[in-house]
PDB file of C-alpha atoms in Angstrom:
ATOM      1  CA  MET K  12      -0.090   0.141   0.061  1.00 44.00           C
ATOM      2  CA  HIS K  13       1.731   3.650  -1.091  1.00 42.00           C
ATOM      3  CA  SER K  14      -0.155   6.944  -0.665  1.00 48.00           C
ATOM      4  CA  GLY K  15       1.832   9.424  -1.429  1.00 55.00           C
ATOM      5  CA  GLY K  16       4.264   7.717  -3.128  1.00 70.00           C
ATOM      6  CA  HIS K  17       5.669   6.616   0.299  1.00 83.00           C
ATOM      7  CA  PRO K  18       5.112   3.113   1.653  1.00 90.00           C
ATOM      8  CA  THR K  19       2.921   3.068   4.143  1.00 93.00           C
ATOM      9  CA  VAL K  20       3.729   1.523   7.146  1.00 95.00           C
ATOM     10  CA  ALA K  21       1.277  -0.085  10.305  1.00 96.00           C
ATOM     11  CA  LEU K  22       1.806   0.222  13.629  1.00 95.00           C
ATOM     12  CA  VAL K  23      -0.636  -2.337  15.708  1.00 95.00           C
ATOM     13  CA  GLY K  24      -0.903  -3.236  19.014  1.00 93.00           C
ATOM     14  CA  ASN K  25      -3.066  -4.085  22.374  1.00 91.00           C
ATOM     15  CA  PRO K  26      -4.885  -0.884  24.146  1.00 88.00           C
ATOM     16  CA  ASN K  27      -2.683   0.966  25.988  1.00 88.00           C
ATOM     17  CA  VAL K  28       1.157  -0.644  24.925  1.00 92.00           C
ATOM     18  CA  GLY K  29       2.567   2.645  23.379  1.00 90.00           C
ATOM     19  CA  LYS K  30       1.044   2.862  19.544  1.00 90.00           C
ATOM     20  CA  SER K  31       0.319   7.259  20.129  1.00 87.00           C
ATOM     21  CA  VAL K  32       3.124   7.530  21.623  1.00 89.00           C
ATOM     22  CA  ILE K  33       5.365   5.795  18.748  1.00 93.00           C
ATOM     23  CA  PHE K  34       3.223   7.405  16.410  1.00 92.00           C
ATOM     24  CA  ASN K  35       3.480  10.833  17.241  1.00 89.00           C
ATOM     25  CA  ALA K  36       7.748   9.998  18.285  1.00 92.00           C
ATOM     26  CA  LEU K  37       7.866   8.540  14.334  1.00 93.00           C
ATOM     27  CA  THR K  38       5.793  11.781  13.014  1.00 90.00           C
ATOM     28  CA  GLY K  39       6.449  14.605  15.281  1.00 85.00           C
ATOM     29  CA  ALA K  40       2.920  14.935  16.055  1.00 68.00           C
ATOM     30  CA  ARG K  41       2.136  15.782  12.776  1.00 56.00           C
ATOM     31  CA  ALA K  42      -0.830  13.732  12.614  1.00 54.00           C
ATOM     32  CA  ALA K  43      -3.854  13.507  10.558  1.00 53.00           C
ATOM     33  CA  VAL K  44      -7.287  11.480  11.940  1.00 49.00           C
ATOM     34  CA  SER K  45      -9.997  10.434   9.862  1.00 53.00           C
ATOM     35  CA  ASN K  46     -13.169   7.568  10.620  1.00 51.00           C
ATOM     36  CA  TYR K  47     -12.369   4.663   9.017  1.00 52.00           C
ATOM     37  CA  PRO K  48     -15.181   4.115   6.197  1.00 54.00           C
ATOM     38  CA  GLY K  49     -18.013   2.954   6.888  1.00 53.00           C
ATOM     39  CA  THR K  50     -17.550   2.690  11.381  1.00 46.00           C
ATOM     40  CA  THR K  51     -17.336   5.375  13.608  1.00 50.00           C
ATOM     41  CA  VAL K  52     -13.650   4.236  13.961  1.00 64.00           C
ATOM     42  CA  SER K  53     -10.530   7.272  13.876  1.00 72.00           C
ATOM     43  CA  LEU K  54      -7.047   6.074  12.034  1.00 80.00           C
ATOM     44  CA  SER K  55      -3.905   8.679  12.755  1.00 84.00           C
ATOM     45  CA  ARG K  56      -1.616   8.499  10.000  1.00 87.00           C
ATOM     46  CA  GLY K  57       0.817  11.199   9.112  1.00 87.00           C
ATOM     47  CA  THR K  58       3.882  11.615   7.327  1.00 87.00           C
ATOM     48  CA  ALA K  59       7.869  10.179   9.149  1.00 88.00           C
ATOM     49  CA  ARG K  60      10.942  10.779   7.821  1.00 82.00           C
ATOM     50  CA  LEU K  61      13.459   7.692   8.769  1.00 80.00           C
ATOM     51  CA  GLY K  62      17.136   9.641   6.865  1.00 67.00           C
ATOM     52  CA  LYS K  63      16.169   9.689   3.392  1.00 67.00           C
ATOM     53  CA  PRO K  64      13.119   7.519   3.044  1.00 67.00           C
ATOM     54  CA  SER K  65       9.617   8.812   4.230  1.00 84.00           C
ATOM     55  CA  ILE K  66       6.962   6.739   5.574  1.00 89.00           C
ATOM     56  CA  ASP K  67       3.189   7.306   5.079  1.00 92.00           C
ATOM     57  CA  LEU K  68       2.067   5.865   9.120  1.00 92.00           C
ATOM     58  CA  VAL K  69      -0.885   4.819   9.916  1.00 93.00           C
ATOM     59  CA  ASN K  70      -1.869   4.525  14.396  1.00 91.00           C
ATOM     60  CA  THR K  71      -4.758   1.549  13.620  1.00 91.00           C
ATOM     61  CA  PRO K  72      -7.141   0.897  17.359  1.00 89.00           C
ATOM     62  CA  GLY K  73      -5.383  -1.672  19.753  1.00 88.00           C
ATOM     63  CA  MET K  74      -6.210  -5.328  18.590  1.00 90.00           C
ATOM     64  CA  TYR K  75      -6.126  -8.332  21.004  1.00 90.00           C
ATOM     65  CA  SER K  76      -6.766 -10.879  17.734  1.00 88.00           C
ATOM     66  CA  LEU K  77      -6.144 -10.785  14.096  1.00 89.00           C
ATOM     67  CA  LEU K  78     -10.006 -12.669  14.881  1.00 86.00           C
ATOM     68  CA  PRO K  79     -12.089  -9.116  14.844  1.00 84.00           C
ATOM     69  CA  ILE K  80     -14.871  -9.527  18.111  1.00 88.00           C
ATOM     70  CA  SER K  81     -14.795  -5.060  17.634  1.00 88.00           C
ATOM     71  CA  GLU K  82     -15.464  -2.999  15.847  1.00 86.00           C
ATOM     72  CA  GLU K  83     -11.949  -1.305  16.425  1.00 85.00           C
ATOM     73  CA  GLU K  84     -10.055  -4.623  15.925  1.00 88.00           C
ATOM     74  CA  GLN K  85     -12.276  -5.443  12.429  1.00 88.00           C
ATOM     75  CA  VAL K  86     -10.739  -1.628  10.956  1.00 87.00           C
ATOM     76  CA  ALA K  87      -6.896  -2.916  11.935  1.00 90.00           C
ATOM     77  CA  ARG K  88      -7.460  -6.459  10.514  1.00 91.00           C
ATOM     78  CA  GLU K  89      -8.671  -4.477   7.056  1.00 90.00           C
ATOM     79  CA  VAL K  90      -5.983  -2.106   7.355  1.00 90.00           C
ATOM     80  CA  LEU K  91      -3.441  -4.832   8.186  1.00 92.00           C
ATOM     81  CA  PHE K  92      -5.051  -8.100   5.192  1.00 90.00           C
ATOM     82  CA  ASP K  93      -6.768  -5.361   2.947  1.00 88.00           C
ATOM     83  CA  SER K  94      -4.545  -2.473   2.409  1.00 85.00           C
ATOM     84  CA  ARG K  95      -1.814  -4.474   3.019  1.00 88.00           C
ATOM     85  CA  PRO K  96       0.311  -1.803   4.669  1.00 94.00           C
ATOM     86  CA  ARG K  97       4.723  -2.667   3.414  1.00 94.00           C
ATOM     87  CA  LEU K  98       5.687  -3.278   6.885  1.00 95.00           C
ATOM     88  CA  VAL K  99       3.616  -3.430  10.586  1.00 97.00           C
ATOM     89  CA  VAL K 100       5.127  -2.496  13.229  1.00 97.00           C
ATOM     90  CA  ASN K 101       4.505  -4.482  16.759  1.00 97.00           C
ATOM     91  CA  VAL K 102       4.112  -2.583  19.739  1.00 97.00           C
ATOM     92  CA  VAL K 103       4.017  -5.857  22.544  1.00 97.00           C
ATOM     93  CA  ASP K 104       4.059  -4.362  26.264  1.00 96.00           C
ATOM     94  CA  ALA K 105       7.613  -5.137  27.835  1.00 97.00           C
ATOM     95  CA  ARG K 106       6.208  -5.982  31.067  1.00 96.00           C
ATOM     96  CA  ASN K 107       3.364  -8.510  29.364  1.00 94.00           C
ATOM     97  CA  LEU K 108       6.082  -9.990  27.104  1.00 93.00           C
ATOM     98  CA  ASP K 109       3.905 -13.722  27.226  1.00 92.00           C
ATOM     99  CA  ARG K 110      -0.078 -11.837  26.663  1.00 91.00           C
ATOM    100  CA  MET K 111       1.486 -10.702  23.896  1.00 92.00           C
ATOM    101  CA  LEU K 112       3.128 -12.337  22.062  1.00 94.00           C
ATOM    102  CA  GLY K 113      -0.170 -14.363  20.610  1.00 93.00           C
ATOM    103  CA  SER K 114      -0.467 -11.460  18.380  1.00 93.00           C
ATOM    104  CA  THR K 115       2.665 -11.727  16.819  1.00 95.00           C
ATOM    105  CA  LEU K 116       2.874 -15.063  16.549  1.00 95.00           C
ATOM    106  CA  GLN K 117      -0.385 -14.290  14.595  1.00 94.00           C
ATOM    107  CA  LEU K 118       1.270 -11.515  12.572  1.00 94.00           C
ATOM    108  CA  ILE K 119       4.505 -13.427  11.465  1.00 95.00           C
ATOM    109  CA  GLU K 120       2.516 -16.144  10.922  1.00 94.00           C
ATOM    110  CA  SER K 121      -0.091 -13.887   8.361  1.00 92.00           C
ATOM    111  CA  GLY K 122       3.004 -12.800   5.868  1.00 92.00           C
ATOM    112  CA  LEU K 123       2.779  -9.627   7.009  1.00 92.00           C
ATOM    113  CA  SER K 124       6.833  -8.191   7.551  1.00 94.00           C
ATOM    114  CA  ILE K 125       6.692  -7.562  10.755  1.00 96.00           C
ATOM    115  CA  VAL K 126       8.708  -5.536  12.868  1.00 97.00           C
ATOM    116  CA  VAL K 127       8.690  -5.237  17.289  1.00 98.00           C
ATOM    117  CA  ALA K 128       8.691  -2.505  19.089  1.00 98.00           C
ATOM    118  CA  LEU K 129       9.008  -3.701  22.602  1.00 97.00           C
ATOM    119  CA  ASN K 130       8.309  -0.853  24.748  1.00 97.00           C
ATOM    120  CA  MET K 131       8.195   0.440  28.289  1.00 96.00           C
ATOM    121  CA  MET K 132      11.800  -2.124  29.142  1.00 96.00           C
ATOM    122  CA  ALA K 133      11.906   0.436  31.584  1.00 96.00           C
ATOM    123  CA  GLU K 134       8.727  -0.239  33.721  1.00 96.00           C
ATOM    124  CA  ALA K 135       9.599  -3.593  32.024  1.00 96.00           C
ATOM    125  CA  GLU K 136      13.254  -4.001  34.710  1.00 96.00           C
ATOM    126  CA  ALA K 137      12.536  -1.967  37.535  1.00 96.00           C
ATOM    127  CA  SER K 138       9.194  -4.995  37.950  1.00 96.00           C
ATOM    128  CA  GLY K 139      12.198  -7.415  37.525  1.00 96.00           C
ATOM    129  CA  ILE K 140      11.483  -8.617  34.635  1.00 95.00           C
ATOM    130  CA  HIS K 141      14.723  -8.897  32.225  1.00 94.00           C
ATOM    131  CA  ILE K 142      14.247  -9.613  28.420  1.00 96.00           C
ATOM    132  CA  ASP K 143      17.039 -10.808  25.790  1.00 96.00           C
ATOM    133  CA  TYR K 144      15.491  -9.347  22.829  1.00 94.00           C
ATOM    134  CA  SER K 145      18.271 -11.108  20.676  1.00 96.00           C
ATOM    135  CA  LEU K 146      17.463 -14.058  21.104  1.00 97.00           C
ATOM    136  CA  LEU K 147      13.371 -13.117  21.177  1.00 97.00           C
ATOM    137  CA  ALA K 148      14.294 -11.776  17.343  1.00 97.00           C
ATOM    138  CA  ALA K 149      16.279 -14.942  16.662  1.00 97.00           C
ATOM    139  CA  LYS K 150      13.576 -16.490  17.803  1.00 96.00           C
ATOM    140  CA  LEU K 151      10.454 -15.118  15.973  1.00 96.00           C
ATOM    141  CA  GLY K 152      12.759 -14.629  12.602  1.00 96.00           C
ATOM    142  CA  VAL K 153      12.031 -10.808  13.113  1.00 96.00           C
ATOM    143  CA  PRO K 154      14.028  -7.356  14.272  1.00 97.00           C
ATOM    144  CA  VAL K 155      13.111  -6.509  17.468  1.00 98.00           C
ATOM    145  CA  ILE K 156      13.325  -3.582  18.973  1.00 98.00           C
ATOM    146  CA  PRO K 157      13.487  -1.928  23.163  1.00 98.00           C
ATOM    147  CA  LEU K 158      11.623   0.797  23.583  1.00 96.00           C
ATOM    148  CA  VAL K 159      10.868   3.080  26.330  1.00 96.00           C
ATOM    149  CA  ALA K 160       8.720   5.204  23.888  1.00 92.00           C
ATOM    150  CA  VAL K 161       7.727   7.660  26.063  1.00 90.00           C
ATOM    151  CA  THR K 162      11.604   9.533  26.992  1.00 93.00           C
ATOM    152  CA  GLY K 163      12.128   8.798  23.310  1.00 93.00           C
ATOM    153  CA  LYS K 164      14.960   6.180  23.589  1.00 96.00           C
ATOM    154  CA  GLY K 165      14.797   3.028  21.565  1.00 97.00           C
ATOM    155  CA  ILE K 166      12.999   5.135  18.687  1.00 95.00           C
ATOM    156  CA  GLN K 167      16.491   6.286  16.648  1.00 94.00           C
ATOM    157  CA  ASP K 168      17.397   2.517  16.371  1.00 96.00           C
ATOM    158  CA  LEU K 169      13.317   1.464  15.645  1.00 96.00           C
ATOM    159  CA  LYS K 170      13.666   4.812  12.444  1.00 94.00           C
ATOM    160  CA  GLU K 171      16.975   2.073  11.607  1.00 93.00           C
ATOM    161  CA  ALA K 172      15.188  -1.226  11.948  1.00 95.00           C
ATOM    162  CA  ILE K 173      11.863  -0.120   9.854  1.00 94.00           C
ATOM    163  CA  GLY K 174      14.727   1.865   7.533  1.00 91.00           C
ATOM    164  CA  GLU K 175      16.782  -0.994   6.988  1.00 91.00           C
ATOM    165  CA  ARG K 176      13.063  -3.996   6.564  1.00 92.00           C
ATOM    166  CA  LEU K 177      12.050  -1.659   3.836  1.00 90.00           C
ATOM    167  CA  ARG K 178      14.473  -2.270   2.282  1.00 86.00           C
ATOM    168  CA  LYS K 179      15.667  -5.381   1.903  1.00 81.00           C
ATOM    169  CA  ASP K 180      11.933  -5.847   0.471  1.00 67.00           C
ATOM    170  CA  PRO K 181      12.618  -6.799  -2.885  1.00 51.00           C
ATOM    171  CA  GLY K 182       9.576  -4.632  -3.348  1.00 52.00           C
ATOM    172  CA  LEU K 183      10.439  -1.320  -2.289  1.00 41.00           C
ATOM    173  CA  ALA K 184      13.990  -0.661  -4.512  1.00 37.00           C
ATOM    174  CA  ASP K 185      12.447   2.973  -4.462  1.00 39.00           C
ATOM    175  CA  VAL K 186      13.459   3.622  -0.507  1.00 37.00           C
ATOM    176  CA  SER K 187      17.186   2.704  -0.322  1.00 33.00           C
TER     177      SER K 187
END
């Protein structure tokens, strides 16, 4: 999915995992909020610069599963499978990794190109939770980027991972 000539990247994840904070950090809070056609559900859209390339970023409503039970989850699913973004950033709460990985695995199994943004790392570590994100990345087969989005820690690493993942996609030769 392209709009404005830039590849589209979708932010997805459970409610309250920091998607909007990451969206604002990536776009500089230059967002357009619009209702998804036929629903009352809003999507935030913006443009983010990743060094040389720019991307169109879509912040989807929170979802727990690819099998939607709410209007919000249906909209998020439609963004993923009808609009087909070039990349999906799966935002995950590091404090609740065991509950979050089910939807991450569904996204990976669906064949979408994924980067995992492991958010709320400071809170997890303060609770005694230590995550070997390199091992997690190796096990999942996708990049895993640790973040503390509210402070901006890891946002540059996320930008680099998004750019690298898009450049590796053979359909995006124009991104480099």
